[in-house]
Amino acid sequence: MSVPPLSILLVEADRDTREDRCADLEERGCVVTPAATPAEGLEAIVLGRFDVVVSDLLRRSRGGLWLWREATALRPELRRRFVFCGSGPVFDRDEVLEQESFLITPVSPATLWRAVLLAVHGPQLQNHRSSSA
């Protein structure tokens, strides 16, 4: 029996970055739904199910942290399933980034992929990597 592909919501304001990340994740066998804004991302979450949400971390109102709060209120199963990408310090760390992954941009495709796998498989992946080293 084959494993179903990962379903990923990718929220990224920069079109080129969004297209590049979508292409890389699709090459890895994922089904990717792109969104240009957190509001579009929330609409996609209302309409569908995702294994992981990859989001830029916009600091203005209705940014990535807003998306996390709204999405996890609607779908609690998305807690620990967000991978945030940002270029600077996050001042609103509270509960969000204690639970979720945060990558400093620029992010290589391999680094993003590892973060996606960790979001899906969590400690099992870490334990597998430690025991196989």
PDB file of C-alpha atoms in Angstrom:
ATOM      1  CA  MET A   1       0.000   0.000   0.000  1.00  0.00           C
ATOM      2  CA  SER A   2       1.445   3.369  -0.951  1.00  0.00           C
ATOM      3  CA  VAL A   3       1.593   6.319   1.394  1.00  0.00           C
ATOM      4  CA  PRO A   4      -0.607   9.230   0.298  1.00  0.00           C
ATOM      5  CA  PRO A   5       1.283  12.396  -0.632  1.00  0.00           C
ATOM      6  CA  LEU A   6       1.626  15.136   1.950  1.00  0.00           C
ATOM      7  CA  SER A   7      -0.869  17.939   1.546  1.00  0.00           C
ATOM      8  CA  ILE A   8       0.807  21.290   2.152  1.00  0.00           C
ATOM      9  CA  LEU A   9      -0.622  24.784   2.319  1.00  0.00           C
ATOM     10  CA  LEU A  10       2.072  27.257   1.327  1.00  0.00           C
ATOM     11  CA  VAL A  11       1.409  30.890   2.282  1.00  0.00           C
ATOM     12  CA  GLU A  12       3.981  33.272   0.835  1.00  0.00           C
ATOM     13  CA  ALA A  13       3.548  36.897  -0.243  1.00  0.00           C
ATOM     14  CA  ASP A  14       6.486  36.922  -2.660  1.00  0.00           C
ATOM     15  CA  ARG A  15       5.333  35.295  -5.891  1.00  0.00           C
ATOM     16  CA  ASP A  16       8.761  34.035  -6.995  1.00  0.00           C
ATOM     17  CA  THR A  17       9.486  32.489  -3.600  1.00  0.00           C
ATOM     18  CA  ARG A  18       6.008  30.946  -3.495  1.00  0.00           C
ATOM     19  CA  GLU A  19       6.411  29.429  -6.965  1.00  0.00           C
ATOM     20  CA  ASP A  20       9.912  28.099  -6.195  1.00  0.00           C
ATOM     21  CA  ARG A  21       8.825  26.501  -2.916  1.00  0.00           C
ATOM     22  CA  CYS A  22       5.719  25.014  -4.515  1.00  0.00           C
ATOM     23  CA  ALA A  23       7.771  23.518  -7.345  1.00  0.00           C
ATOM     24  CA  ASP A  24      10.313  22.005  -4.946  1.00  0.00           C
ATOM     25  CA  LEU A  25       7.661  20.471  -2.683  1.00  0.00           C
ATOM     26  CA  GLU A  26       5.736  19.135  -5.682  1.00  0.00           C
ATOM     27  CA  GLU A  27       8.940  17.520  -6.992  1.00  0.00           C
ATOM     28  CA  ARG A  28       9.145  15.738  -3.625  1.00  0.00           C
ATOM     29  CA  GLY A  29       5.686  14.294  -4.226  1.00  0.00           C
ATOM     30  CA  CYS A  30       3.605  16.736  -2.177  1.00  0.00           C
ATOM     31  CA  VAL A  31       0.268  18.200  -3.144  1.00  0.00           C
ATOM     32  CA  VAL A  32       0.721  21.941  -2.599  1.00  0.00           C
ATOM     33  CA  THR A  33      -1.957  24.603  -2.333  1.00  0.00           C
ATOM     34  CA  PRO A  34      -0.440  28.091  -2.742  1.00  0.00           C
ATOM     35  CA  ALA A  35      -1.821  31.211  -1.080  1.00  0.00           C
ATOM     36  CA  ALA A  36      -0.496  34.756  -1.443  1.00  0.00           C
ATOM     37  CA  THR A  37      -1.931  36.080   1.832  1.00  0.00           C
ATOM     38  CA  PRO A  38      -2.799  34.710   5.260  1.00  0.00           C
ATOM     39  CA  ALA A  39      -6.470  35.485   4.523  1.00  0.00           C
ATOM     40  CA  GLU A  40      -6.274  33.262   1.406  1.00  0.00           C
ATOM     41  CA  GLY A  41      -4.536  30.653   3.525  1.00  0.00           C
ATOM     42  CA  LEU A  42      -7.303  30.689   6.119  1.00  0.00           C
ATOM     43  CA  GLU A  43      -9.897  30.312   3.380  1.00  0.00           C
ATOM     44  CA  ALA A  44      -8.025  27.241   2.106  1.00  0.00           C
ATOM     45  CA  ILE A  45      -7.916  25.804   5.646  1.00  0.00           C
ATOM     46  CA  VAL A  46     -11.672  26.266   5.976  1.00  0.00           C
ATOM     47  CA  LEU A  47     -12.218  24.434   2.678  1.00  0.00           C
ATOM     48  CA  GLY A  48      -9.625  21.657   2.946  1.00  0.00           C
ATOM     49  CA  ARG A  49      -7.334  19.572   5.104  1.00  0.00           C
ATOM     50  CA  PHE A  50      -3.562  19.938   5.229  1.00  0.00           C
ATOM     51  CA  ASP A  51      -0.764  17.930   6.792  1.00  0.00           C
ATOM     52  CA  VAL A  52       1.480  20.996   7.128  1.00  0.00           C
ATOM     53  CA  VAL A  53       1.191  24.759   6.710  1.00  0.00           C
ATOM     54  CA  VAL A  54       4.307  26.595   5.527  1.00  0.00           C
ATOM     55  CA  SER A  55       3.885  30.332   6.012  1.00  0.00           C
ATOM     56  CA  ASP A  56       5.917  33.472   5.784  1.00  0.00           C
ATOM     57  CA  LEU A  57       5.845  35.411   9.010  1.00  0.00           C
ATOM     58  CA  LEU A  58       4.427  38.794   8.172  1.00  0.00           C
ATOM     59  CA  ARG A  59       4.409  41.029  11.217  1.00  0.00           C
ATOM     60  CA  ARG A  60       1.502  43.250  10.311  1.00  0.00           C
ATOM     61  CA  SER A  61      -2.035  42.516  11.435  1.00  0.00           C
ATOM     62  CA  ARG A  62      -3.480  39.475   9.749  1.00  0.00           C
ATOM     63  CA  GLY A  63      -0.021  38.066   9.152  1.00  0.00           C
ATOM     64  CA  GLY A  64       1.402  34.620   9.753  1.00  0.00           C
ATOM     65  CA  LEU A  65       0.784  34.681  13.511  1.00  0.00           C
ATOM     66  CA  TRP A  66      -2.814  35.714  12.916  1.00  0.00           C
ATOM     67  CA  LEU A  67      -3.172  32.805  10.504  1.00  0.00           C
ATOM     68  CA  TRP A  68      -1.791  30.409  13.121  1.00  0.00           C
ATOM     69  CA  ARG A  69      -4.231  31.611  15.780  1.00  0.00           C
ATOM     70  CA  GLU A  70      -7.235  31.445  13.454  1.00  0.00           C
ATOM     71  CA  ALA A  71      -6.259  28.143  11.840  1.00  0.00           C
ATOM     72  CA  THR A  72      -5.545  26.316  15.090  1.00  0.00           C
ATOM     73  CA  ALA A  73      -8.807  27.604  16.575  1.00  0.00           C
ATOM     74  CA  LEU A  74     -10.662  26.093  13.604  1.00  0.00           C
ATOM     75  CA  ARG A  75      -8.482  23.001  13.263  1.00  0.00           C
ATOM     76  CA  PRO A  76      -6.642  22.170  16.499  1.00  0.00           C
ATOM     77  CA  GLU A  77      -4.947  19.261  14.724  1.00  0.00           C
ATOM     78  CA  LEU A  78      -2.776  21.855  12.931  1.00  0.00           C
ATOM     79  CA  ARG A  79      -0.913  22.680  16.163  1.00  0.00           C
ATOM     80  CA  ARG A  80       2.741  21.718  15.721  1.00  0.00           C
ATOM     81  CA  ARG A  81       2.090  21.481  11.960  1.00  0.00           C
ATOM     82  CA  PHE A  82       3.192  25.021  11.021  1.00  0.00           C
ATOM     83  CA  VAL A  83       6.588  25.900   9.576  1.00  0.00           C
ATOM     84  CA  PHE A  84       7.215  29.656   9.646  1.00  0.00           C
ATOM     85  CA  CYS A  85       9.848  31.344   7.484  1.00  0.00           C
ATOM     86  CA  GLY A  86      11.011  34.843   8.384  1.00  0.00           C
ATOM     87  CA  SER A  87      13.936  37.196   8.097  1.00  0.00           C
ATOM     88  CA  GLY A  88      14.173  38.680  11.557  1.00  0.00           C
ATOM     89  CA  PRO A  89      13.354  38.400  15.212  1.00  0.00           C
ATOM     90  CA  VAL A  90       9.817  37.559  16.183  1.00  0.00           C
ATOM     91  CA  PHE A  91       8.552  39.692  19.010  1.00  0.00           C
ATOM     92  CA  ASP A  92       5.265  37.862  19.497  1.00  0.00           C
ATOM     93  CA  ARG A  93       6.859  34.539  20.406  1.00  0.00           C
ATOM     94  CA  ASP A  94       4.418  33.473  23.122  1.00  0.00           C
ATOM     95  CA  GLU A  95       2.772  30.114  22.530  1.00  0.00           C
ATOM     96  CA  VAL A  96       3.121  30.148  18.754  1.00  0.00           C
ATOM     97  CA  LEU A  97       6.806  29.659  18.255  1.00  0.00           C
ATOM     98  CA  GLU A  98       7.152  27.469  21.323  1.00  0.00           C
ATOM     99  CA  GLN A  99       5.060  24.916  19.434  1.00  0.00           C
ATOM    100  CA  GLU A 100       5.934  25.551  15.807  1.00  0.00           C
ATOM    101  CA  SER A 101       9.060  25.545  13.634  1.00  0.00           C
ATOM    102  CA  PHE A 102      10.684  28.823  12.662  1.00  0.00           C
ATOM    103  CA  LEU A 103      13.278  29.082   9.892  1.00  0.00           C
ATOM    104  CA  ILE A 104      15.363  32.175   9.189  1.00  0.00           C
ATOM    105  CA  THR A 105      15.256  33.166   5.521  1.00  0.00           C
ATOM    106  CA  PRO A 106      16.724  32.541   3.086  1.00  0.00           C
ATOM    107  CA  VAL A 107      15.730  28.894   3.486  1.00  0.00           C
ATOM    108  CA  SER A 108      17.204  26.160   1.318  1.00  0.00           C
ATOM    109  CA  PRO A 109      14.797  23.609  -0.162  1.00  0.00           C
ATOM    110  CA  ALA A 110      16.490  20.841   1.865  1.00  0.00           C
ATOM    111  CA  THR A 111      16.075  22.763   5.132  1.00  0.00           C
ATOM    112  CA  LEU A 112      12.422  23.460   4.401  1.00  0.00           C
ATOM    113  CA  TRP A 113      11.838  19.798   3.536  1.00  0.00           C
ATOM    114  CA  ARG A 114      13.421  18.657   6.824  1.00  0.00           C
ATOM    115  CA  ALA A 115      11.169  21.068   8.732  1.00  0.00           C
ATOM    116  CA  VAL A 116       8.099  19.754   6.891  1.00  0.00           C
ATOM    117  CA  LEU A 117       9.047  16.161   7.719  1.00  0.00           C
ATOM    118  CA  LEU A 118       9.618  17.071  11.370  1.00  0.00           C
ATOM    119  CA  ALA A 119       6.212  18.762  11.500  1.00  0.00           C
ATOM    120  CA  VAL A 120       4.567  15.606  10.160  1.00  0.00           C
ATOM    121  CA  HIS A 121       6.591  12.925  11.926  1.00  0.00           C
ATOM    122  CA  GLY A 122       7.781  14.849  14.989  1.00  0.00           C
ATOM    123  CA  PRO A 123       9.894  12.980  17.519  1.00  0.00           C
ATOM    124  CA  GLN A 124       9.657   9.715  15.574  1.00  0.00           C
ATOM    125  CA  LEU A 125      11.807  11.222  12.807  1.00  0.00           C
ATOM    126  CA  GLN A 126      14.304  12.611  15.334  1.00  0.00           C
ATOM    127  CA  ASN A 127      14.532   9.227  17.089  1.00  0.00           C
ATOM    128  CA  HIS A 128      14.956   7.399  13.774  1.00  0.00           C
ATOM    129  CA  ARG A 129      17.760   9.745  12.717  1.00  0.00           C
ATOM    130  CA  SER A 130      19.527   9.345  16.092  1.00  0.00           C
ATOM    131  CA  SER A 131      19.343   5.558  16.043  1.00  0.00           C
ATOM    132  CA  SER A 132      20.562   5.309  12.448  1.00  0.00           C
ATOM    133  CA  ALA A 133      23.592   7.554  13.034  1.00  0.00           C
TER     134      ALA A 133
END
